[in-house]
Each structure stands twice: as C-alpha cells, then as structure tokens.
C-alpha cells in the first residue's frame, strides 16, 4: 500500500494517449514525452498542443484517434460528467481503445462515479485506476505531484512507468474509489489551510504588521505548511492567476459534503468552507486561483479587494 516508485527501471517505452491538456494535464503529458514515451494528446480546445509537440508528442483530432493503439490512456478533465463522457461517449475510450488498455484517471471526481466506471471498464476488458493528484500547477510542472491511487495492486504496479515521471509521492491507497476519497479529504484540508491563511493575512495587515515578515516566521513554525509556502506570494502580491481555480475547488468541496452525508459523518468546517467557496464564485471569483479566498475575507472585513 506504500509508494512503490522504482526510478531507473529499464523498460520499453509505451504508447500513451493523454486526454485533457489543461493547466495540469499539459505539463504531465510533456514529462511523459520527454521521458521517451510515444504520447498523443487530445484536448477539447485545439490551442493547447504546443508544449506537447515541442516535447516530441503529437496531437489527435478526436478521443478515438488518440486512444487507437495506445497501451495506456491518461485522463485529466474537470469533473465527473467530463470523465464519464470521455470514457463512455460514442467517441470515447471504451468504444475505441485497444483491449486490456490501462486507463489512469488523474481527474478529481466523485468516488461513486469512479466505482461505477471501474466496473464498466472491467466488463469491457479494460483496467481503470483512479489517480487524482495534489500539488497544483507547480507540482505538475516540477513532476512533484502527490498521487493517491485506487484500483488493484497489479494495475498500480503496471502504471509505475507513468507515475515515475509525473509524481513525487505516489501511494496505492486501496480499491477503486479510494483514490478519489483521499483526494476529497485532501481538498478539505487544503481549503481549510487557505481560508485560515487568508484570515491571518488580513488580521496582521489590520495591525500594520509587515506581512511578508510575518509569513516568513509563521512558515518556520508549527503554522508552516505547503499551502503557506505555495500561496504566500499570491497573497502578498494579490496575484490570483489560476493554478487551481475556485470553480474546481467548489466542485471538490461539493464532493466532500455529499460523500460525508452518504457515509454518515459530520464535516462542519467542510460545510462552512463549501459556503465560503460558493460565495467567492457568486462574487465572480470562480476563475481565480483558490488563494483568492483572501478576497472573501477582505469583503467580509469591509476592506477593498484588488
């Protein structure tokens, strides 16, 4: 159940289809192409192929074309309906991939949807792993993602040649759906950290404290976190170009609250965070990085936002 990365392995390079070349998918596909794999990408908007082609990959005009002949199919799209469309649509993976293809879904979606899709994949002769990631755009660009993987141990081992090149911490956490469950927990923790950091920034600013100095010392103590390290510059500079959009985190917190209700557990902080994220979207911040929760704290405090 632990990380089984085996760097330096000697193995023939694989033919890989990569569906979804957005903020996260594009650098991941590039890493695989740079590693020598034969990578064919498909994106619903055709203006995303430049980095992959520069790395030696190629583009396809459809999902069907991309997955034809591919040994491994990687998927990185926004939400549960998107994954379902990619896999089960008329032009989709199940209809056109080669038998026994290994499908790695890096998207963050509902655990119950993943379980349904894994069962359908198995019935059709495919192998499906749910492998949502954490680390944001920086983690994708630096091949330093944390990847939580659900599925069989055998399929997890078979996917190592992909995971080795896109992730740093790669852990098999259980059967199908387990990866998505752990990712939901991850998103709960990240949102809580961002909200607390936002409140701390506005709080120290209200007393005229040097915020940069404050964050430096906070980062060196128990309050330090990956969130503080990665998001401090966003908050100091009020620059919220999306590494991970509020729209997507809103979706993920919906997954958290729904799954918690289904399992009969209480997530009061998660419920509050879901409301704060929804408020940010209602104020037009959905396309901004999730560190823009800071703007919500400023609004609630009667301070101008930038």
mmCIF file of C-alpha atoms in Angstrom:
data_model
loop_
_atom_site.group_PDB
_atom_site.id
_atom_site.type_symbol
_atom_site.label_atom_id
_atom_site.label_comp_id
_atom_site.label_asym_id
_atom_site.label_seq_id
_atom_site.Cartn_x
_atom_site.Cartn_y
_atom_site.Cartn_z
ATOM 1 C CA UNK A 1 0.000 0.000 0.000
ATOM 2 C CA UNK A 2 3.028 2.282 0.094
ATOM 3 C CA UNK A 3 4.919 4.225 -2.527
ATOM 4 C CA UNK A 4 6.445 1.772 -4.998
ATOM 5 C CA UNK A 5 8.345 4.144 -7.266
ATOM 6 C CA UNK A 6 11.312 2.424 -8.870
ATOM 7 C CA UNK A 7 13.406 5.055 -10.601
ATOM 8 C CA UNK A 8 15.975 3.889 -13.098
ATOM 9 C CA UNK A 9 13.966 0.899 -14.358
ATOM 10 C CA UNK A 10 14.766 -0.333 -17.841
ATOM 11 C CA UNK A 11 11.567 -0.813 -19.757
ATOM 12 C CA UNK A 12 10.384 -0.339 -23.295
ATOM 13 C CA UNK A 13 8.602 2.971 -23.748
ATOM 14 C CA UNK A 14 4.833 2.834 -24.057
ATOM 15 C CA UNK A 15 2.287 4.340 -26.396
ATOM 16 C CA UNK A 16 0.243 6.767 -24.287
ATOM 17 C CA UNK A 17 -2.899 8.751 -25.060
ATOM 18 C CA UNK A 18 -3.365 11.827 -22.867
ATOM 19 C CA UNK A 19 -6.880 13.279 -22.796
ATOM 20 C CA UNK A 20 -7.067 16.784 -21.324
ATOM 21 C CA UNK A 21 -4.179 19.216 -21.798
ATOM 22 C CA UNK A 22 -5.113 21.984 -19.400
ATOM 23 C CA UNK A 23 -3.125 23.605 -16.602
ATOM 24 C CA UNK A 24 -2.308 20.217 -15.075
ATOM 25 C CA UNK A 25 -2.562 17.818 -17.992
ATOM 26 C CA UNK A 26 -0.256 19.671 -20.361
ATOM 27 C CA UNK A 27 2.906 19.572 -18.201
ATOM 28 C CA UNK A 28 2.174 15.977 -17.198
ATOM 29 C CA UNK A 29 1.932 14.914 -20.845
ATOM 30 C CA UNK A 30 5.124 16.840 -21.598
ATOM 31 C CA UNK A 31 7.010 14.953 -18.863
ATOM 32 C CA UNK A 32 5.916 11.649 -20.361
ATOM 33 C CA UNK A 33 7.009 12.697 -23.842
ATOM 34 C CA UNK A 34 10.348 13.945 -22.515
ATOM 35 C CA UNK A 35 10.833 10.540 -20.876
ATOM 36 C CA UNK A 36 10.656 8.944 -24.310
ATOM 37 C CA UNK A 37 7.085 7.670 -24.359
ATOM 38 C CA UNK A 38 5.051 7.969 -27.556
ATOM 39 C CA UNK A 39 2.416 10.463 -26.364
ATOM 40 C CA UNK A 40 -0.624 11.502 -28.367
ATOM 41 C CA UNK A 41 -2.722 14.257 -26.814
ATOM 42 C CA UNK A 42 -6.307 15.320 -27.270
ATOM 43 C CA UNK A 43 -7.930 18.459 -25.887
ATOM 44 C CA UNK A 44 -11.425 19.751 -26.500
ATOM 45 C CA UNK A 45 -9.935 23.135 -27.490
ATOM 46 C CA UNK A 46 -7.183 22.691 -30.079
ATOM 47 C CA UNK A 47 -4.894 25.516 -28.964
ATOM 48 C CA UNK A 48 -3.219 23.504 -26.185
ATOM 49 C CA UNK A 49 -0.912 21.259 -28.193
ATOM 50 C CA UNK A 50 2.174 23.475 -28.441
ATOM 51 C CA UNK A 51 4.131 22.282 -25.375
ATOM 52 C CA UNK A 52 3.434 18.607 -26.087
ATOM 53 C CA UNK A 53 4.516 18.884 -29.708
ATOM 54 C CA UNK A 54 7.683 20.735 -28.681
ATOM 55 C CA UNK A 55 8.468 17.781 -26.406
ATOM 56 C CA UNK A 56 8.085 15.325 -29.292
ATOM 57 C CA UNK A 57 4.467 14.329 -28.772
ATOM 58 C CA UNK A 58 1.635 14.551 -31.261
ATOM 59 C CA UNK A 59 -1.996 15.643 -31.361
ATOM 60 C CA UNK A 60 -5.207 13.916 -32.399
ATOM 61 C CA UNK A 61 -8.460 15.290 -33.771
ATOM 62 C CA UNK A 62 -10.616 13.082 -31.548
ATOM 63 C CA UNK A 63 -10.503 10.861 -28.493
ATOM 64 C CA UNK A 64 -10.999 7.866 -30.771
ATOM 65 C CA UNK A 65 -7.912 8.786 -32.785
ATOM 66 C CA UNK A 66 -5.841 9.495 -29.682
ATOM 67 C CA UNK A 67 -6.560 6.170 -27.964
ATOM 68 C CA UNK A 68 -6.326 3.969 -31.048
ATOM 69 C CA UNK A 69 -3.452 1.592 -30.372
ATOM 70 C CA UNK A 70 -2.498 3.196 -27.051
ATOM 71 C CA UNK A 71 -1.354 0.847 -24.288
ATOM 72 C CA UNK A 72 -2.071 3.458 -21.610
ATOM 73 C CA UNK A 73 -4.779 6.129 -21.601
ATOM 74 C CA UNK A 74 -4.392 9.071 -19.207
ATOM 75 C CA UNK A 75 -7.340 11.336 -18.447
ATOM 76 C CA UNK A 76 -7.215 14.776 -16.797
ATOM 77 C CA UNK A 77 -10.517 16.623 -17.137
ATOM 78 C CA UNK A 78 -12.506 18.816 -14.722
ATOM 79 C CA UNK A 79 -15.463 16.869 -13.336
ATOM 80 C CA UNK A 80 -17.418 13.608 -13.099
ATOM 81 C CA UNK A 81 -19.608 14.236 -16.202
ATOM 82 C CA UNK A 82 -16.474 15.033 -18.226
ATOM 83 C CA UNK A 83 -14.797 11.772 -17.239
ATOM 84 C CA UNK A 84 -17.956 9.839 -17.991
ATOM 85 C CA UNK A 85 -18.174 11.452 -21.437
ATOM 86 C CA UNK A 86 -14.506 10.751 -22.191
ATOM 87 C CA UNK A 87 -14.794 7.099 -21.217
ATOM 88 C CA UNK A 88 -18.318 6.117 -22.263
ATOM 89 C CA UNK A 89 -19.177 8.511 -25.096
ATOM 90 C CA UNK A 90 -19.635 7.374 -28.693
ATOM 91 C CA UNK A 91 -16.201 8.803 -29.486
ATOM 92 C CA UNK A 92 -14.860 7.658 -26.120
ATOM 93 C CA UNK A 93 -12.215 5.423 -24.680
ATOM 94 C CA UNK A 94 -14.344 2.343 -24.051
ATOM 95 C CA UNK A 95 -15.539 2.341 -27.663
ATOM 96 C CA UNK A 96 -12.141 2.777 -29.301
ATOM 97 C CA UNK A 97 -9.227 1.779 -27.031
ATOM 98 C CA UNK A 98 -7.393 -1.487 -27.553
ATOM 99 C CA UNK A 99 -8.384 -4.436 -25.345
ATOM 100 C CA UNK A 100 -6.751 -4.531 -21.900
ATOM 101 C CA UNK A 101 -5.610 -0.917 -22.127
ATOM 102 C CA UNK A 102 -4.683 0.597 -18.769
ATOM 103 C CA UNK A 103 -6.722 3.744 -18.086
ATOM 104 C CA UNK A 104 -5.363 6.177 -15.486
ATOM 105 C CA UNK A 105 -7.861 8.832 -14.470
ATOM 106 C CA UNK A 106 -5.974 11.742 -12.895
ATOM 107 C CA UNK A 107 -9.176 13.803 -12.600
ATOM 108 C CA UNK A 108 -10.808 14.615 -9.254
ATOM 109 C CA UNK A 109 -14.350 13.238 -9.337
ATOM 110 C CA UNK A 110 -16.973 11.596 -7.142
ATOM 111 C CA UNK A 111 -15.862 8.263 -5.623
ATOM 112 C CA UNK A 112 -19.169 6.588 -6.520
ATOM 113 C CA UNK A 113 -18.792 7.587 -10.166
ATOM 114 C CA UNK A 114 -15.261 6.165 -10.204
ATOM 115 C CA UNK A 115 -16.502 2.851 -8.813
ATOM 116 C CA UNK A 116 -19.233 2.645 -11.467
ATOM 117 C CA UNK A 117 -16.778 3.448 -14.254
ATOM 118 C CA UNK A 118 -14.222 0.935 -12.955
ATOM 119 C CA UNK A 119 -16.878 -1.799 -13.012
ATOM 120 C CA UNK A 120 -17.894 -0.854 -16.549
ATOM 121 C CA UNK A 121 -14.256 -0.757 -17.635
ATOM 122 C CA UNK A 122 -13.685 -4.242 -16.273
ATOM 123 C CA UNK A 123 -16.784 -5.563 -18.045
ATOM 124 C CA UNK A 124 -15.445 -4.163 -21.322
ATOM 125 C CA UNK A 125 -11.963 -5.610 -20.855
ATOM 126 C CA UNK A 126 -10.115 -2.527 -19.616
ATOM 127 C CA UNK A 127 -8.240 -1.711 -16.411
ATOM 128 C CA UNK A 128 -9.045 1.556 -14.619
ATOM 129 C CA UNK A 129 -7.155 3.339 -11.867
ATOM 130 C CA UNK A 130 -8.410 6.455 -10.123
ATOM 131 C CA UNK A 131 -5.308 8.544 -9.513
ATOM 132 C CA UNK A 132 -6.238 12.108 -8.518
ATOM 133 C CA UNK A 133 -3.329 14.420 -7.825
ATOM 134 C CA UNK A 134 -2.389 17.192 -5.436
ATOM 135 C CA UNK A 135 0.282 19.837 -5.864
ATOM 136 C CA UNK A 136 -1.302 22.261 -8.271
ATOM 137 C CA UNK A 137 0.297 23.734 -11.361
ATOM 138 C CA UNK A 138 3.701 23.951 -9.678
ATOM 139 C CA UNK A 139 3.606 20.269 -8.791
ATOM 140 C CA UNK A 140 2.607 19.331 -12.332
ATOM 141 C CA UNK A 141 5.364 21.434 -13.877
ATOM 142 C CA UNK A 142 8.003 20.061 -11.493
ATOM 143 C CA UNK A 143 6.837 16.422 -11.683
ATOM 144 C CA UNK A 144 6.357 16.634 -7.912
ATOM 145 C CA UNK A 145 2.696 15.737 -7.597
ATOM 146 C CA UNK A 146 1.259 13.694 -4.774
ATOM 147 C CA UNK A 147 -0.814 10.943 -6.360
ATOM 148 C CA UNK A 148 -3.363 8.886 -4.422
ATOM 149 C CA UNK A 149 -4.259 5.758 -6.350
ATOM 150 C CA UNK A 150 -7.288 3.486 -6.170
ATOM 151 C CA UNK A 151 -7.552 0.165 -8.008
ATOM 152 C CA UNK A 152 -5.830 -3.186 -7.994
ATOM 153 C CA UNK A 153 -2.260 -3.619 -6.813
ATOM 154 C CA UNK A 154 -1.363 -5.217 -10.135
ATOM 155 C CA UNK A 155 -2.623 -2.261 -12.150
ATOM 156 C CA UNK A 156 -0.911 0.140 -9.767
ATOM 157 C CA UNK A 157 2.406 -1.620 -10.412
ATOM 158 C CA UNK A 158 1.789 -1.536 -14.168
ATOM 159 C CA UNK A 159 1.236 2.235 -14.033
ATOM 160 C CA UNK A 160 4.608 2.920 -12.407
ATOM 161 C CA UNK A 161 6.169 3.885 -15.734
ATOM 162 C CA UNK A 162 3.716 6.812 -15.859
ATOM 163 C CA UNK A 163 3.736 7.720 -12.169
ATOM 164 C CA UNK A 164 7.552 7.754 -12.085
ATOM 165 C CA UNK A 165 7.616 10.723 -14.455
ATOM 166 C CA UNK A 166 4.787 12.906 -13.123
ATOM 167 C CA UNK A 167 4.734 12.400 -9.364
ATOM 168 C CA UNK A 168 6.927 12.537 -6.284
ATOM 169 C CA UNK A 169 4.732 10.874 -3.657
ATOM 170 C CA UNK A 170 2.742 8.042 -5.192
ATOM 171 C CA UNK A 171 0.714 5.795 -2.891
ATOM 172 C CA UNK A 172 -1.723 2.965 -3.540
ATOM 173 C CA UNK A 173 -4.479 3.768 -1.031
ATOM 174 C CA UNK A 174 -6.971 0.972 -1.732
ATOM 175 C CA UNK A 175 -9.515 -0.362 -4.238
ATOM 176 C CA UNK A 176 -11.378 1.639 -6.883
ATOM 177 C CA UNK A 177 -12.738 4.873 -5.454
ATOM 178 C CA UNK A 178 -10.212 5.044 -2.623
ATOM 179 C CA UNK A 179 -8.035 7.497 -4.518
ATOM 180 C CA UNK A 180 -10.973 9.847 -5.006
ATOM 181 C CA UNK A 181 -11.947 9.545 -1.343
ATOM 182 C CA UNK A 182 -8.457 10.509 -0.211
ATOM 183 C CA UNK A 183 -8.408 13.380 -2.723
ATOM 184 C CA UNK A 184 -11.669 14.695 -1.271
ATOM 185 C CA UNK A 185 -10.023 14.687 2.156
ATOM 186 C CA UNK A 186 -7.031 16.469 0.660
ATOM 187 C CA UNK A 187 -9.247 19.208 -0.746
ATOM 188 C CA UNK A 188 -10.921 19.673 2.621
ATOM 189 C CA UNK A 189 -7.542 20.165 4.301
ATOM 190 C CA UNK A 190 -6.220 22.485 1.583
ATOM 191 C CA UNK A 191 -9.313 24.686 1.649
ATOM 192 C CA UNK A 192 -9.119 24.949 5.432
ATOM 193 C CA UNK A 193 -5.452 25.957 5.204
ATOM 194 C CA UNK A 194 -6.109 28.586 2.538
ATOM 195 C CA UNK A 195 -9.014 30.081 4.465
ATOM 196 C CA UNK A 196 -7.009 30.207 7.712
ATOM 197 C CA UNK A 197 -4.030 31.733 5.910
ATOM 198 C CA UNK A 198 -6.300 34.326 4.293
ATOM 199 C CA UNK A 199 -7.770 35.297 7.648
ATOM 200 C CA UNK A 200 -4.274 35.504 9.178
ATOM 201 C CA UNK A 201 -3.060 37.811 6.389
ATOM 202 C CA UNK A 202 -5.975 40.204 6.749
ATOM 203 C CA UNK A 203 -5.634 40.063 10.541
ATOM 204 C CA UNK A 204 -1.928 41.022 10.659
ATOM 205 C CA UNK A 205 -2.421 43.648 7.959
ATOM 206 C CA UNK A 206 -5.090 45.313 10.106
ATOM 207 C CA UNK A 207 -2.409 45.958 12.740
ATOM 208 C CA UNK A 208 0.110 47.358 10.263
ATOM 209 C CA UNK A 209 2.436 44.386 10.607
ATOM 210 C CA UNK A 210 4.932 43.606 7.829
ATOM 211 C CA UNK A 211 3.019 40.719 6.256
ATOM 212 C CA UNK A 212 5.993 39.282 4.399
ATOM 213 C CA UNK A 213 7.989 39.106 7.622
ATOM 214 C CA UNK A 214 5.012 37.619 9.437
ATOM 215 C CA UNK A 215 4.570 34.861 6.874
ATOM 216 C CA UNK A 216 8.292 34.100 6.954
ATOM 217 C CA UNK A 217 8.303 33.430 10.673
ATOM 218 C CA UNK A 218 4.949 31.640 10.612
ATOM 219 C CA UNK A 219 6.264 29.381 7.875
ATOM 220 C CA UNK A 220 9.160 28.307 10.079
ATOM 221 C CA UNK A 221 6.950 27.168 12.950
ATOM 222 C CA UNK A 222 4.047 24.847 13.532
ATOM 223 C CA UNK A 223 1.830 27.067 11.359
ATOM 224 C CA UNK A 224 4.046 26.342 8.362
ATOM 225 C CA UNK A 225 2.532 24.311 5.540
ATOM 226 C CA UNK A 226 2.822 23.558 1.848
ATOM 227 C CA UNK A 227 -0.144 25.886 1.365
ATOM 228 C CA UNK A 228 1.691 28.763 3.066
ATOM 229 C CA UNK A 229 4.817 28.108 1.011
ATOM 230 C CA UNK A 230 2.995 27.907 -2.317
ATOM 231 C CA UNK A 231 0.350 30.608 -1.817
ATOM 232 C CA UNK A 232 2.203 33.291 0.161
ATOM 233 C CA UNK A 233 3.342 35.176 -2.948
ATOM 234 C CA UNK A 234 -0.217 35.152 -4.340
ATOM 235 C CA UNK A 235 -1.489 36.766 -1.184
ATOM 236 C CA UNK A 236 1.382 39.207 -0.748
ATOM 237 C CA UNK A 237 1.066 40.412 -4.344
ATOM 238 C CA UNK A 238 -2.685 39.941 -4.687
ATOM 239 C CA UNK A 239 -1.965 37.941 -7.841
ATOM 240 C CA UNK A 240 -4.510 35.207 -8.356
ATOM 241 C CA UNK A 241 -3.747 33.769 -11.784
ATOM 242 C CA UNK A 242 -5.225 30.279 -11.619
ATOM 243 C CA UNK A 243 -3.026 27.401 -10.589
ATOM 244 C CA UNK A 244 -6.164 25.724 -9.249
ATOM 245 C CA UNK A 245 -9.417 27.581 -9.843
ATOM 246 C CA UNK A 246 -12.027 28.351 -7.204
ATOM 247 C CA UNK A 247 -14.577 26.796 -9.594
ATOM 248 C CA UNK A 248 -12.804 23.442 -9.291
ATOM 249 C CA UNK A 249 -12.323 23.651 -5.546
ATOM 250 C CA UNK A 250 -16.014 24.482 -5.213
ATOM 251 C CA UNK A 251 -16.767 21.278 -7.108
ATOM 252 C CA UNK A 252 -14.423 19.287 -4.859
ATOM 253 C CA UNK A 253 -15.979 20.595 -1.652
ATOM 254 C CA UNK A 254 -19.353 19.564 -3.030
ATOM 255 C CA UNK A 255 -17.907 16.059 -3.340
ATOM 256 C CA UNK A 256 -16.675 16.226 0.271
ATOM 257 C CA UNK A 257 -20.007 17.301 1.741
ATOM 258 C CA UNK A 258 -22.049 14.866 -0.343
ATOM 259 C CA UNK A 259 -19.771 11.907 0.408
ATOM 260 C CA UNK A 260 -19.700 12.778 4.112
ATOM 261 C CA UNK A 261 -23.501 12.821 4.204
ATOM 262 C CA UNK A 262 -23.649 9.448 2.464
ATOM 263 C CA UNK A 263 -21.232 7.889 4.955
ATOM 264 C CA UNK A 264 -22.927 9.472 7.953
ATOM 265 C CA UNK A 265 -20.018 11.588 9.183
ATOM 266 C CA UNK A 266 -20.070 15.255 10.140
ATOM 267 C CA UNK A 267 -17.778 17.830 8.493
ATOM 268 C CA UNK A 268 -18.854 21.180 9.962
ATOM 269 C CA UNK A 269 -15.717 23.025 8.859
ATOM 270 C CA UNK A 270 -16.032 21.450 5.419
ATOM 271 C CA UNK A 271 -19.605 22.662 5.138
ATOM 272 C CA UNK A 272 -18.567 26.214 6.061
ATOM 273 C CA UNK A 273 -15.706 26.109 3.561
ATOM 274 C CA UNK A 274 -18.109 24.968 0.853
ATOM 275 C CA UNK A 275 -20.260 28.020 1.562
ATOM 276 C CA UNK A 276 -17.282 30.386 1.519
ATOM 277 C CA UNK A 277 -16.105 28.898 -1.780
ATOM 278 C CA UNK A 278 -19.624 29.258 -3.193
ATOM 279 C CA UNK A 279 -19.688 32.894 -2.055
ATOM 280 C CA UNK A 280 -16.412 33.537 -3.866
ATOM 281 C CA UNK A 281 -17.921 32.158 -7.068
ATOM 282 C CA UNK A 282 -21.041 34.267 -6.603
ATOM 283 C CA UNK A 283 -18.800 37.338 -6.381
ATOM 284 C CA UNK A 284 -17.237 36.465 -9.749
ATOM 285 C CA UNK A 285 -14.006 34.913 -8.439
ATOM 286 C CA UNK A 286 -14.593 31.396 -9.794
ATOM 287 C CA UNK A 287 -11.886 31.715 -12.458
ATOM 288 C CA UNK A 288 -9.248 32.864 -9.969
ATOM 289 C CA UNK A 289 -6.799 30.716 -8.032
ATOM 290 C CA UNK A 290 -8.250 29.306 -4.815
ATOM 291 C CA UNK A 291 -5.890 31.564 -2.864
ATOM 292 C CA UNK A 292 -8.356 34.305 -3.861
ATOM 293 C CA UNK A 293 -10.399 33.206 -0.847
ATOM 294 C CA UNK A 294 -8.415 36.092 0.606
ATOM 295 C CA UNK A 295 -10.715 38.426 -1.310
ATOM 296 C CA UNK A 296 -13.700 36.956 0.515
ATOM 297 C CA UNK A 297 -12.114 37.700 3.893
ATOM 298 C CA UNK A 298 -11.412 41.246 2.734
ATOM 299 C CA UNK A 299 -15.021 41.703 1.655
ATOM 300 C CA UNK A 300 -16.371 40.357 4.936
ATOM 301 C CA UNK A 301 -13.995 42.690 6.793
ATOM 302 C CA UNK A 302 -15.177 45.721 4.834
ATOM 303 C CA UNK A 303 -11.827 46.152 3.096
ATOM 304 C CA UNK A 304 -11.309 46.834 -0.586
ATOM 305 C CA UNK A 305 -10.239 43.937 -2.785
ATOM 306 C CA UNK A 306 -7.684 44.083 -5.590
#
